[in-house]
Short mmCIF file of C-alpha atoms in Angstrom, two decimals:
data_model
loop_
_atom_site.label_atom_id
_atom_site.label_comp_id
_atom_site.label_asym_id
_atom_site.label_seq_id
_atom_site.Cartn_x
_atom_site.Cartn_y
_atom_site.Cartn_z
CA MET A 18 -9.04 27.95 -14.87
CA SER A 19 -12.37 29.03 -16.38
CA SER A 20 -14.33 27.25 -19.07
CA ASN A 21 -12.77 29.68 -21.56
CA ASP A 22 -9.19 28.61 -20.89
CA LEU A 23 -9.47 24.86 -20.52
CA PRO A 24 -6.49 23.02 -21.98
CA LYS A 25 -6.76 21.73 -25.53
CA VAL A 26 -5.19 18.48 -24.37
CA ALA A 27 -5.92 17.52 -20.76
CA ILE A 28 -3.63 15.47 -18.54
CA ALA A 29 -6.13 12.60 -18.52
CA GLU A 30 -5.99 12.55 -22.31
CA ILE A 31 -2.19 12.37 -22.31
CA LEU A 32 -2.28 9.49 -19.84
CA ALA A 33 -5.02 7.67 -21.76
CA ARG A 34 -3.02 7.96 -24.98
CA LYS A 35 0.06 6.43 -23.31
CA ILE A 36 -1.96 3.58 -21.79
CA HIS A 37 -3.83 2.83 -25.01
CA ALA A 38 -0.56 2.63 -26.96
CA LEU A 39 1.13 0.27 -24.51
CA ASP A 40 2.08 -3.15 -25.90
CA VAL A 41 2.32 -5.73 -23.12
CA ALA A 42 4.77 -7.71 -25.27
CA ASN A 43 7.26 -4.87 -24.77
CA LEU A 44 6.93 -4.79 -21.00
CA PRO A 45 10.43 -4.74 -19.44
CA ASP A 46 11.47 -7.98 -17.77
CA ALA A 47 11.93 -6.17 -14.45
CA VAL A 48 8.35 -4.88 -14.52
CA ARG A 49 6.92 -8.30 -15.34
CA ALA A 50 9.00 -9.82 -12.52
CA LYS A 51 7.70 -7.20 -10.10
CA CYS A 52 4.11 -7.99 -11.14
CA GLU A 53 4.80 -11.69 -10.55
CA ASP A 54 6.22 -10.92 -7.09
CA LEU A 55 3.18 -8.77 -6.41
CA LEU A 56 0.81 -11.64 -7.19
CA ILE A 57 2.66 -13.96 -4.83
CA ASP A 58 2.70 -11.37 -2.05
CA VAL A 59 -0.96 -10.36 -2.25
CA VAL A 60 -2.31 -13.91 -2.37
CA GLY A 61 -0.37 -14.74 0.78
CA LEU A 62 -1.69 -11.62 2.48
CA ALA A 63 -5.29 -12.41 1.53
CA VAL A 64 -4.93 -15.85 3.09
CA THR A 65 -3.24 -14.63 6.26
CA ALA A 66 -6.16 -12.30 7.01
CA ARG A 67 -9.00 -14.52 5.82
CA ASN A 68 -10.16 -15.52 9.31
CA GLU A 69 -9.90 -12.07 10.85
CA ASP A 70 -13.07 -10.42 12.13
CA TYR A 71 -12.85 -7.45 9.76
CA VAL A 72 -12.66 -9.74 6.70
CA LYS A 73 -15.58 -11.82 7.94
CA ALA A 74 -17.58 -8.60 8.42
CA VAL A 75 -16.91 -7.38 4.88
CA LEU A 76 -17.75 -10.79 3.43
CA ALA A 77 -20.99 -10.91 5.41
CA ALA A 78 -21.90 -7.42 4.20
CA CYS A 79 -21.69 -8.48 0.53
CA ASP A 80 -25.09 -9.57 -0.80
CA ASP A 81 -24.10 -9.94 -4.44
CA ASP A 82 -22.86 -13.40 -5.36
CA GLY A 83 -21.29 -14.15 -8.73
CA PRO A 84 -18.41 -15.94 -10.49
CA CYS A 85 -15.41 -14.34 -8.79
CA VAL A 86 -13.12 -15.72 -6.08
CA ALA A 87 -12.64 -14.24 -2.64
CA ILE A 88 -9.23 -15.71 -1.91
CA GLY A 89 -9.33 -18.27 0.89
CA HIS A 90 -13.13 -18.44 1.00
CA ALA A 91 -15.62 -20.90 -0.46
CA ARG A 92 -18.23 -18.34 -1.46
CA LEU A 93 -18.13 -16.80 -4.94
CA LEU A 94 -18.97 -13.13 -5.40
CA SER A 95 -19.60 -10.46 -8.01
CA ALA A 96 -16.51 -8.78 -9.43
CA ALA A 97 -17.01 -5.67 -7.30
CA ALA A 98 -17.60 -7.66 -4.12
CA ALA A 99 -14.59 -9.93 -4.72
CA ALA A 100 -12.39 -6.88 -5.28
CA LEU A 101 -13.75 -5.35 -2.07
CA VAL A 102 -13.14 -8.43 0.07
CA ASN A 103 -9.73 -9.27 -1.40
CA GLY A 104 -8.49 -5.70 -1.25
CA THR A 105 -9.57 -5.35 2.37
CA ALA A 106 -7.87 -8.61 3.35
CA ILE A 107 -4.64 -7.86 1.49
CA HIS A 108 -4.27 -4.43 3.08
CA GLY A 109 -5.73 -5.45 6.42
CA GLU A 110 -2.56 -6.46 8.28
CA ASP A 111 -0.50 -3.59 6.84
CA PHE A 112 2.01 -6.09 5.49
CA ASP A 113 1.52 -5.19 1.83
CA ASP A 114 3.83 -3.54 -0.70
CA THR A 115 4.72 0.14 -0.61
CA PHE A 116 5.76 2.74 -3.14
CA GLU A 117 8.20 4.89 -1.21
CA GLY A 118 7.56 8.09 -3.16
CA GLY A 119 3.90 8.14 -2.10
CA PRO A 120 3.68 6.43 0.23
CA ILE A 121 0.93 4.21 -1.19
CA HIS A 122 0.05 0.50 -1.24
CA ALA A 123 -0.63 -0.46 -4.85
CA GLY A 124 -0.95 -4.24 -4.85
CA ALA A 125 -3.93 -4.38 -2.48
CA VAL A 126 -5.93 -2.17 -4.84
CA ILE A 127 -4.79 -3.00 -8.35
CA VAL A 128 -4.43 -6.78 -8.20
CA PRO A 129 -7.90 -7.50 -6.73
CA ALA A 130 -9.55 -5.10 -9.19
CA VAL A 131 -7.84 -6.51 -12.28
CA LEU A 132 -8.20 -10.17 -11.30
CA ALA A 133 -11.90 -9.82 -10.52
CA ALA A 134 -12.54 -7.98 -13.79
CA CYS A 135 -10.63 -10.62 -15.74
CA GLU A 136 -12.51 -13.45 -14.03
CA ARG A 137 -15.89 -11.86 -14.66
CA HIS A 138 -15.24 -10.94 -18.29
CA ASN A 139 -13.19 -14.00 -19.31
CA LEU A 140 -9.94 -12.14 -19.99
CA ASP A 141 -6.62 -13.95 -20.15
CA GLY A 142 -3.39 -13.69 -18.22
CA LEU A 143 -1.81 -11.21 -20.62
CA ALA A 144 -4.77 -8.88 -20.07
CA ALA A 145 -4.22 -9.27 -16.32
CA LEU A 146 -0.52 -8.50 -16.69
CA ARG A 147 -1.26 -5.42 -18.76
CA GLY A 148 -3.86 -4.26 -16.25
CA ILE A 149 -1.71 -4.81 -13.18
CA ALA A 150 1.34 -3.12 -14.72
CA VAL A 151 -0.66 -0.10 -15.90
CA GLY A 152 -2.69 0.20 -12.71
CA VAL A 153 0.33 0.07 -10.39
CA GLU A 154 2.29 2.50 -12.54
CA THR A 155 -0.59 4.98 -12.71
CA MET A 156 -1.29 4.83 -9.00
CA CYS A 157 2.36 5.29 -8.06
CA ARG A 158 2.88 8.19 -10.44
CA LEU A 159 -0.20 10.00 -9.15
CA SER A 160 1.21 9.89 -5.63
CA THR A 161 4.25 11.92 -6.70
CA VAL A 162 2.36 14.90 -8.14
CA ALA A 163 1.92 16.70 -4.80
CA PRO A 164 3.75 14.60 -2.18
CA THR A 165 2.44 14.59 1.44
CA LEU A 166 -0.43 17.01 0.72
CA THR A 167 -3.10 14.32 0.49
CA HIS A 168 -2.26 13.01 3.96
CA LYS A 169 -2.19 16.56 5.31
CA ALA A 170 -5.65 17.15 3.87
CA GLY A 171 -6.92 14.20 5.92
CA PHE A 172 -7.17 11.61 3.15
CA HIS A 173 -5.53 8.20 2.74
CA PRO A 174 -3.43 8.28 -0.47
CA THR A 175 -3.91 4.55 -1.08
CA ALA A 176 -7.66 5.10 -1.07
CA VAL A 177 -7.88 8.08 -3.40
CA PHE A 178 -5.00 7.34 -5.80
CA GLY A 179 -6.00 3.68 -5.69
CA ALA A 180 -9.42 4.33 -7.18
CA MET A 181 -7.79 6.12 -10.11
CA GLY A 182 -5.13 3.43 -10.50
CA ALA A 183 -7.75 0.68 -10.44
CA ALA A 184 -9.75 2.42 -13.17
CA ALA A 185 -6.56 2.64 -15.25
CA GLY A 186 -5.68 -1.00 -14.61
CA VAL A 187 -9.11 -2.43 -15.37
CA GLY A 188 -9.44 -0.10 -18.34
CA ALA A 189 -6.11 -1.34 -19.68
CA ALA A 190 -7.16 -4.97 -19.21
CA PHE A 191 -10.38 -4.19 -21.13
CA LYS A 192 -8.33 -2.33 -23.80
CA LEU A 193 -10.64 0.68 -23.55
CA SER A 194 -10.31 3.42 -26.15
CA GLU A 195 -8.62 6.69 -25.22
CA ARG A 196 -11.97 8.42 -24.81
CA GLN A 197 -13.33 5.59 -22.67
CA LEU A 198 -10.26 5.77 -20.42
CA VAL A 199 -10.63 9.53 -20.02
CA ASP A 200 -14.28 9.07 -19.07
CA ALA A 201 -13.33 6.35 -16.57
CA PHE A 202 -10.76 8.67 -14.95
CA GLY A 203 -13.26 11.51 -14.82
CA THR A 204 -15.89 9.31 -13.23
CA VAL A 205 -13.78 7.41 -10.70
CA ALA A 206 -12.56 10.65 -9.13
CA SER A 207 -16.11 11.09 -7.81
CA MET A 208 -15.96 7.60 -6.31
CA ALA A 209 -12.59 8.07 -4.57
CA SER A 210 -12.73 8.37 -0.80
CA GLY A 211 -10.99 7.47 2.44
CA ILE A 212 -10.29 9.67 5.47
CA ILE A 213 -7.58 8.88 8.03
CA GLU A 214 -9.62 9.29 11.22
CA TYR A 215 -9.01 5.58 11.85
CA LEU A 216 -5.83 6.84 13.55
CA ALA A 217 -7.86 8.15 16.49
CA GLU A 218 -8.74 4.78 18.01
CA GLY A 219 -7.42 2.09 15.68
CA ALA A 220 -10.73 1.59 13.85
CA TRP A 221 -11.01 -0.73 10.84
CA THR A 222 -11.75 1.78 8.06
CA LYS A 223 -8.20 2.01 6.67
CA ARG A 224 -8.38 -1.71 5.95
CA LEU A 225 -11.47 -1.15 3.82
CA HIS A 226 -9.94 1.60 1.71
CA ALA A 227 -7.97 -0.63 -0.66
CA GLY A 228 -10.97 -2.85 -1.39
CA TRP A 229 -13.30 0.10 -1.86
CA ALA A 230 -10.87 1.69 -4.33
CA ALA A 231 -10.56 -1.62 -6.20
CA GLN A 232 -14.31 -2.05 -6.70
CA SER A 233 -14.65 1.63 -7.64
CA GLY A 234 -12.10 1.16 -10.41
CA ILE A 235 -14.08 -1.73 -11.87
CA ARG A 236 -17.31 0.25 -11.87
CA ALA A 237 -15.69 3.33 -13.43
CA ALA A 238 -14.03 1.30 -16.19
CA LEU A 239 -17.36 -0.33 -17.04
CA LEU A 240 -19.06 3.08 -17.08
CA GLY A 241 -16.34 4.41 -19.37
CA ARG A 242 -16.77 1.45 -21.68
CA ALA A 243 -20.53 2.08 -21.76
CA GLY A 244 -20.03 5.71 -22.83
CA PHE A 245 -20.76 7.47 -19.52
CA LEU A 246 -19.09 10.90 -19.79
CA GLY A 247 -16.57 12.14 -17.23
CA PRO A 248 -14.69 15.46 -17.06
CA ARG A 249 -11.48 15.33 -19.08
CA THR A 250 -9.85 17.97 -16.83
CA VAL A 251 -10.35 15.71 -13.84
CA PHE A 252 -6.74 16.04 -12.68
CA GLU A 253 -5.83 19.71 -13.17
CA GLY A 254 -9.27 21.33 -13.05
CA VAL A 255 -10.18 24.03 -10.53
CA HIS A 256 -12.63 21.57 -8.99
CA GLY A 257 -10.57 18.52 -9.88
CA PHE A 258 -8.98 15.55 -8.20
CA PHE A 259 -5.97 17.29 -6.67
CA HIS A 260 -8.01 20.30 -5.61
CA GLY A 261 -10.35 17.97 -3.75
CA PHE A 262 -7.85 15.59 -2.16
CA ALA A 263 -4.67 17.67 -1.81
CA ASN A 264 -6.08 21.22 -1.55
CA THR A 265 -4.03 22.34 -4.54
CA THR A 266 -4.16 22.55 -8.30
CA GLU A 267 -0.38 22.96 -8.43
CA GLY A 268 1.92 19.99 -8.78
CA ASP A 269 4.22 17.99 -10.99
CA TYR A 270 1.58 16.88 -13.47
CA ASP A 271 4.24 15.74 -15.91
CA ALA A 272 4.92 12.92 -13.44
CA ILE A 273 1.62 11.32 -14.44
CA GLY A 274 2.08 10.73 -18.13
CA GLY A 275 5.29 12.44 -19.22
CA ASP A 276 7.37 9.33 -19.79
CA PHE A 277 4.71 6.72 -19.06
CA GLY A 278 5.63 3.43 -20.71
CA GLU A 279 9.25 4.47 -21.19
CA ARG A 280 10.35 4.62 -17.53
CA TRP A 281 8.66 2.36 -14.98
CA VAL A 282 8.53 3.43 -11.33
CA THR A 283 6.84 0.06 -10.69
CA GLU A 284 10.31 -1.48 -10.73
CA THR A 285 11.05 0.26 -7.40
CA LEU A 286 8.01 -1.11 -5.56
CA ALA A 287 9.00 -2.25 -2.06
CA PHE A 288 7.87 -5.37 -0.22
CA LYS A 289 7.53 -5.17 3.55
CA PRO A 290 9.57 -7.25 5.98
CA TYR A 291 7.39 -6.08 8.91
CA PRO A 292 3.56 -5.91 9.19
CA CYS A 293 3.22 -2.24 10.15
CA GLY A 294 3.53 1.30 8.81
CA THR A 295 6.34 1.44 6.24
CA MET A 296 8.02 4.59 7.52
CA THR A 297 8.63 2.75 10.79
CA HIS A 298 10.66 -0.06 9.22
CA PRO A 299 14.09 1.63 9.23
CA TYR A 300 13.58 2.49 12.92
CA ILE A 301 12.74 -1.14 13.66
CA ASP A 302 16.01 -2.18 12.03
CA CYS A 303 17.85 0.37 14.18
CA ALA A 304 16.13 -0.84 17.34
CA ARG A 305 16.96 -4.49 16.63
CA ARG A 306 20.64 -3.63 16.27
CA LEU A 307 20.59 -1.46 19.40
CA ALA A 308 19.11 -4.34 21.38
CA LYS A 309 22.26 -6.33 20.71
CA ARG A 310 24.42 -3.58 22.17
CA ILE A 311 22.59 -2.25 25.25
CA ASN A 312 20.29 -3.32 28.09
CA PRO A 313 16.77 -1.82 28.07
CA ASP A 314 17.03 -1.14 31.82
CA ASP A 315 19.94 1.22 31.10
CA VAL A 316 17.95 3.35 28.67
CA VAL A 317 16.94 6.85 29.75
CA GLU A 318 15.70 8.09 26.40
CA MET A 319 15.45 6.95 22.78
CA MET A 320 15.36 10.05 20.55
CA CYS A 321 14.33 9.53 16.93
CA ASP A 322 15.04 12.01 14.15
CA VAL A 323 12.00 11.89 11.84
CA GLY A 324 10.48 13.43 8.74
CA GLU A 325 7.89 16.09 9.47
CA GLY A 326 5.35 14.41 7.20
CA THR A 327 5.21 11.29 9.41
CA VAL A 328 4.50 12.99 12.73
CA HIS A 329 0.71 13.40 12.54
CA ARG A 330 0.19 9.72 11.74
CA LEU A 331 2.91 7.89 13.67
CA TRP A 332 3.95 10.12 16.58
CA GLU A 333 1.03 12.28 17.69
CA PRO A 334 -0.77 12.44 20.02
CA HIS A 335 2.45 11.29 21.64
CA ALA A 336 1.03 9.84 24.86
CA ALA A 337 -1.46 7.73 22.88
CA LYS A 338 1.27 6.50 20.54
CA GLN A 339 3.41 5.46 23.51
CA LYS A 340 0.48 3.36 24.75
CA PRO A 341 -1.69 2.28 21.78
CA GLY A 342 -5.27 1.42 22.59
CA ASN A 343 -5.41 -1.82 20.60
CA GLY A 344 -3.35 -4.05 18.36
CA TYR A 345 -4.25 -2.27 15.14
CA ALA A 346 -3.35 1.12 16.59
CA GLY A 347 0.04 -0.37 17.43
CA LYS A 348 0.80 -0.69 13.72
CA PHE A 349 0.75 3.11 13.43
CA SER A 350 2.74 3.84 16.59
CA GLN A 351 6.46 4.29 16.10
CA PRO A 352 7.15 4.24 19.88
CA TYR A 353 5.41 0.88 20.22
CA CYS A 354 7.03 -0.68 17.14
CA ILE A 355 10.50 0.53 18.16
CA ALA A 356 10.07 -0.77 21.70
CA THR A 357 8.72 -4.09 20.43
CA ALA A 358 11.69 -4.56 18.11
CA PHE A 359 14.07 -3.80 20.98
CA VAL A 360 12.42 -5.99 23.62
CA ARG A 361 11.34 -8.95 21.44
CA GLY A 362 14.09 -8.85 18.82
CA ASN A 363 11.67 -8.68 15.87
CA VAL A 364 8.25 -7.39 14.82
CA GLY A 365 5.77 -9.90 13.41
CA LEU A 366 2.06 -10.52 13.01
CA SER A 367 1.67 -11.72 16.60
CA ASP A 368 2.98 -8.41 17.94
CA PHE A 369 -0.20 -6.57 16.97
CA SER A 370 -2.80 -8.36 19.04
CA ASP A 371 -4.67 -6.46 21.74
CA ALA A 372 -2.79 -8.50 24.34
CA ALA A 373 0.62 -7.82 22.81
CA VAL A 374 0.24 -4.04 22.98
CA ARG A 375 -0.33 -4.29 26.74
CA ASP A 376 3.05 -5.96 27.42
CA PRO A 377 4.51 -4.03 30.43
CA ALA A 378 8.12 -4.44 29.29
CA VAL A 379 7.35 -3.02 25.85
CA LEU A 380 5.24 -0.16 27.22
CA ALA A 381 7.94 0.76 29.71
CA LEU A 382 10.43 1.23 26.91
CA ALA A 383 7.89 2.89 24.59
CA ALA A 384 7.43 5.56 27.27
CA LYS A 385 11.08 6.50 26.73
CA VAL A 386 10.80 6.83 22.94
CA ARG A 387 10.59 10.41 21.69
CA TYR A 388 11.03 12.24 18.42
CA ARG A 389 12.31 15.44 16.92
CA ILE A 390 11.78 16.68 13.40
CA ASP A 391 14.83 16.58 11.17
CA PRO A 392 14.39 19.28 8.47
CA ASN A 393 16.83 17.39 6.25
CA ASN A 394 14.95 14.09 6.41
CA PRO A 395 14.29 12.97 2.80
CA TYR A 396 10.75 11.65 3.46
CA PRO A 397 8.73 10.80 1.34
CA LYS A 398 11.36 10.23 -1.38
CA ASN A 399 13.31 7.90 0.89
CA PHE A 400 12.48 6.25 4.23
CA THR A 401 15.33 6.41 6.73
CA GLY A 402 15.86 5.70 10.44
CA HIS A 403 17.97 7.35 13.12
CA ILE A 404 17.77 6.57 16.85
CA ARG A 405 19.98 8.21 19.48
CA VAL A 406 19.88 6.40 22.86
CA THR A 407 20.96 8.07 26.10
CA LEU A 408 22.00 5.63 28.85
CA ARG A 409 22.00 6.07 32.64
CA ASP A 410 25.73 6.68 32.72
CA GLY A 411 25.41 9.46 30.14
CA THR A 412 26.68 7.38 27.23
CA VAL A 413 25.01 8.06 23.90
CA VAL A 414 24.59 5.17 21.44
CA GLU A 415 23.29 5.72 17.90
CA GLU A 416 22.04 3.63 15.00
CA ARG A 417 21.11 4.74 11.49
CA GLN A 418 19.32 3.00 8.64
CA PRO A 419 19.70 4.89 5.34
CA TYR A 420 16.83 3.19 3.51
CA MET A 421 13.96 0.72 3.83
CA ARG A 422 14.93 -2.92 3.50
CA GLY A 423 12.76 -4.51 0.84
CA GLY A 424 12.82 -1.32 -1.22
CA ALA A 425 14.79 -0.18 -4.24
CA GLN A 426 18.16 -0.13 -2.48
CA GLU A 427 17.84 -3.59 -0.91
CA PRO A 428 14.95 -5.40 -2.65
CA LEU A 429 13.60 -8.73 -1.51
CA THR A 430 14.50 -11.61 -3.80
CA ARG A 431 11.91 -13.93 -5.34
CA ALA A 432 12.89 -16.48 -2.69
CA ASP A 433 12.30 -13.85 0.03
CA VAL A 434 8.84 -13.08 -1.37
CA GLN A 435 8.00 -16.78 -1.51
CA ASP A 436 9.20 -17.28 2.07
CA LYS A 437 6.96 -14.43 3.17
CA PHE A 438 4.09 -16.04 1.24
CA LEU A 439 4.62 -19.33 3.08
CA LEU A 440 4.73 -17.53 6.43
CA ASN A 441 1.46 -15.77 5.64
CA VAL A 442 -0.53 -18.72 4.30
CA THR A 443 0.59 -20.86 7.25
CA HIS A 444 -0.65 -18.11 9.57
CA GLY A 445 -3.94 -18.24 7.63
CA GLY A 446 -4.30 -21.97 8.18
CA TRP A 447 -3.17 -23.48 4.90
CA THR A 448 -1.02 -26.60 4.81
CA ALA A 449 2.34 -26.82 3.04
CA ALA A 450 0.72 -28.82 0.24
CA ARG A 451 -1.99 -26.21 -0.22
CA ALA A 452 0.63 -23.47 -0.22
CA ALA A 453 2.64 -25.23 -2.93
CA GLN A 454 -0.50 -25.64 -5.04
CA ALA A 455 -1.32 -21.94 -4.66
CA LEU A 456 2.21 -20.90 -5.62
CA GLU A 457 1.95 -23.00 -8.78
CA THR A 458 -1.41 -21.40 -9.64
CA VAL A 459 -0.06 -17.89 -9.14
CA GLY A 460 3.09 -18.66 -11.11
CA MET A 461 1.06 -19.69 -14.18
CA LEU A 462 -1.52 -16.91 -14.03
CA PHE A 463 -0.04 -14.66 -16.72
CA GLU A 464 0.38 -17.61 -19.11
CA GLY A 465 -3.23 -18.67 -19.70
CA PRO A 466 -6.80 -18.00 -18.59
CA VAL A 467 -7.35 -16.20 -15.30
CA ASN A 468 -8.66 -19.05 -13.15
CA LEU A 469 -8.49 -18.58 -9.39
CA ALA A 470 -10.57 -21.63 -8.44
CA LEU A 471 -7.62 -23.26 -6.68
CA LEU A 472 -7.32 -20.24 -4.38
CA ARG A 473 -10.76 -20.84 -2.86
CA GLU A 474 -11.19 -22.56 0.46
#
């Protein structure tokens, strides 16, 4: 695409037009309910991680105080810093929501960005609702344009699509003009970042990606509002967003804005029952059921049929995945998670400490967990599980899970989301009374001013 054949109407312009025309009063009930669930979930996750070393490090690295709340902390920060700290904490334990078509984690990016922007600029709850709904929808749709290619290119989809989604969400909360939104999209693409080398040794950088994307979205929206020009062909251009992060300019671009505001993929957002990589969840369910049927000492091999797109993150290098180097690395090891589910009967926050991943019984079983690529696996459109166990006497026992629990086919109820919230805030050190107060605050957020003071420490 040369400068002589640029489109008359760019994809960013189509998306901006749809966002600008959106009336929050017409938001479907299911979308509003999902945004309410998202608020409950992310606040709980921010609290559960608030005392972790990586959150303390990010907080200590922020030297810009201001009026915005870092959830679970006494100190007040600038909007960008609050978005950075909250996003990092929410995504940090890998217990946050997932869009199965991506896969991406929208809540950890969009909610911190929109809330911080609303706090700083005195916007109300309806502005927050508009921003969260638009930001999540934009981020999720972007992840379906060229599925799996961003991961294959070495980038974290939550990081790069999150920056764009955050710009859309904050821009929607600000009610930017179409031109201002286009400029924000064009600018934030140059701020997007996040490589997946954290997989090598379980480093902390993935945790930072959501927060970095959140603060980038705020800055880009403010630049767009101020008239800073960005390229309108940011999505489809020969040097554009998908060229840079997916090594292609081909894709289903209609997925971005084609029926935006008419059909909401946000309704299908999944909430995690386990604090680890989402694609592993159906295998955990299979392993828990297998544990009720067979003795681990009788197992010769556990063969898992998997989607090809998951192998480079969750299965290879295989020897390292069978024996993760630390607790965080365990979250991205399907052999470890499967063995943990089998041996311990569940997979929870305590299963990803450095001590837990050295458990001899779990490692002994993890050494027997192998994989083979199933060319018919529907990943990333659907997350499934299939484990075939061979026993010492030659018997073969199988379990299948056709979808991810917590997702579109078996969503968590509001009560489930609240129970998860209580589990998380208790883990983070809050009392039952404090938890009840926080739930009340979150439940009223879309009804009045955005005031997060009661979520401070």
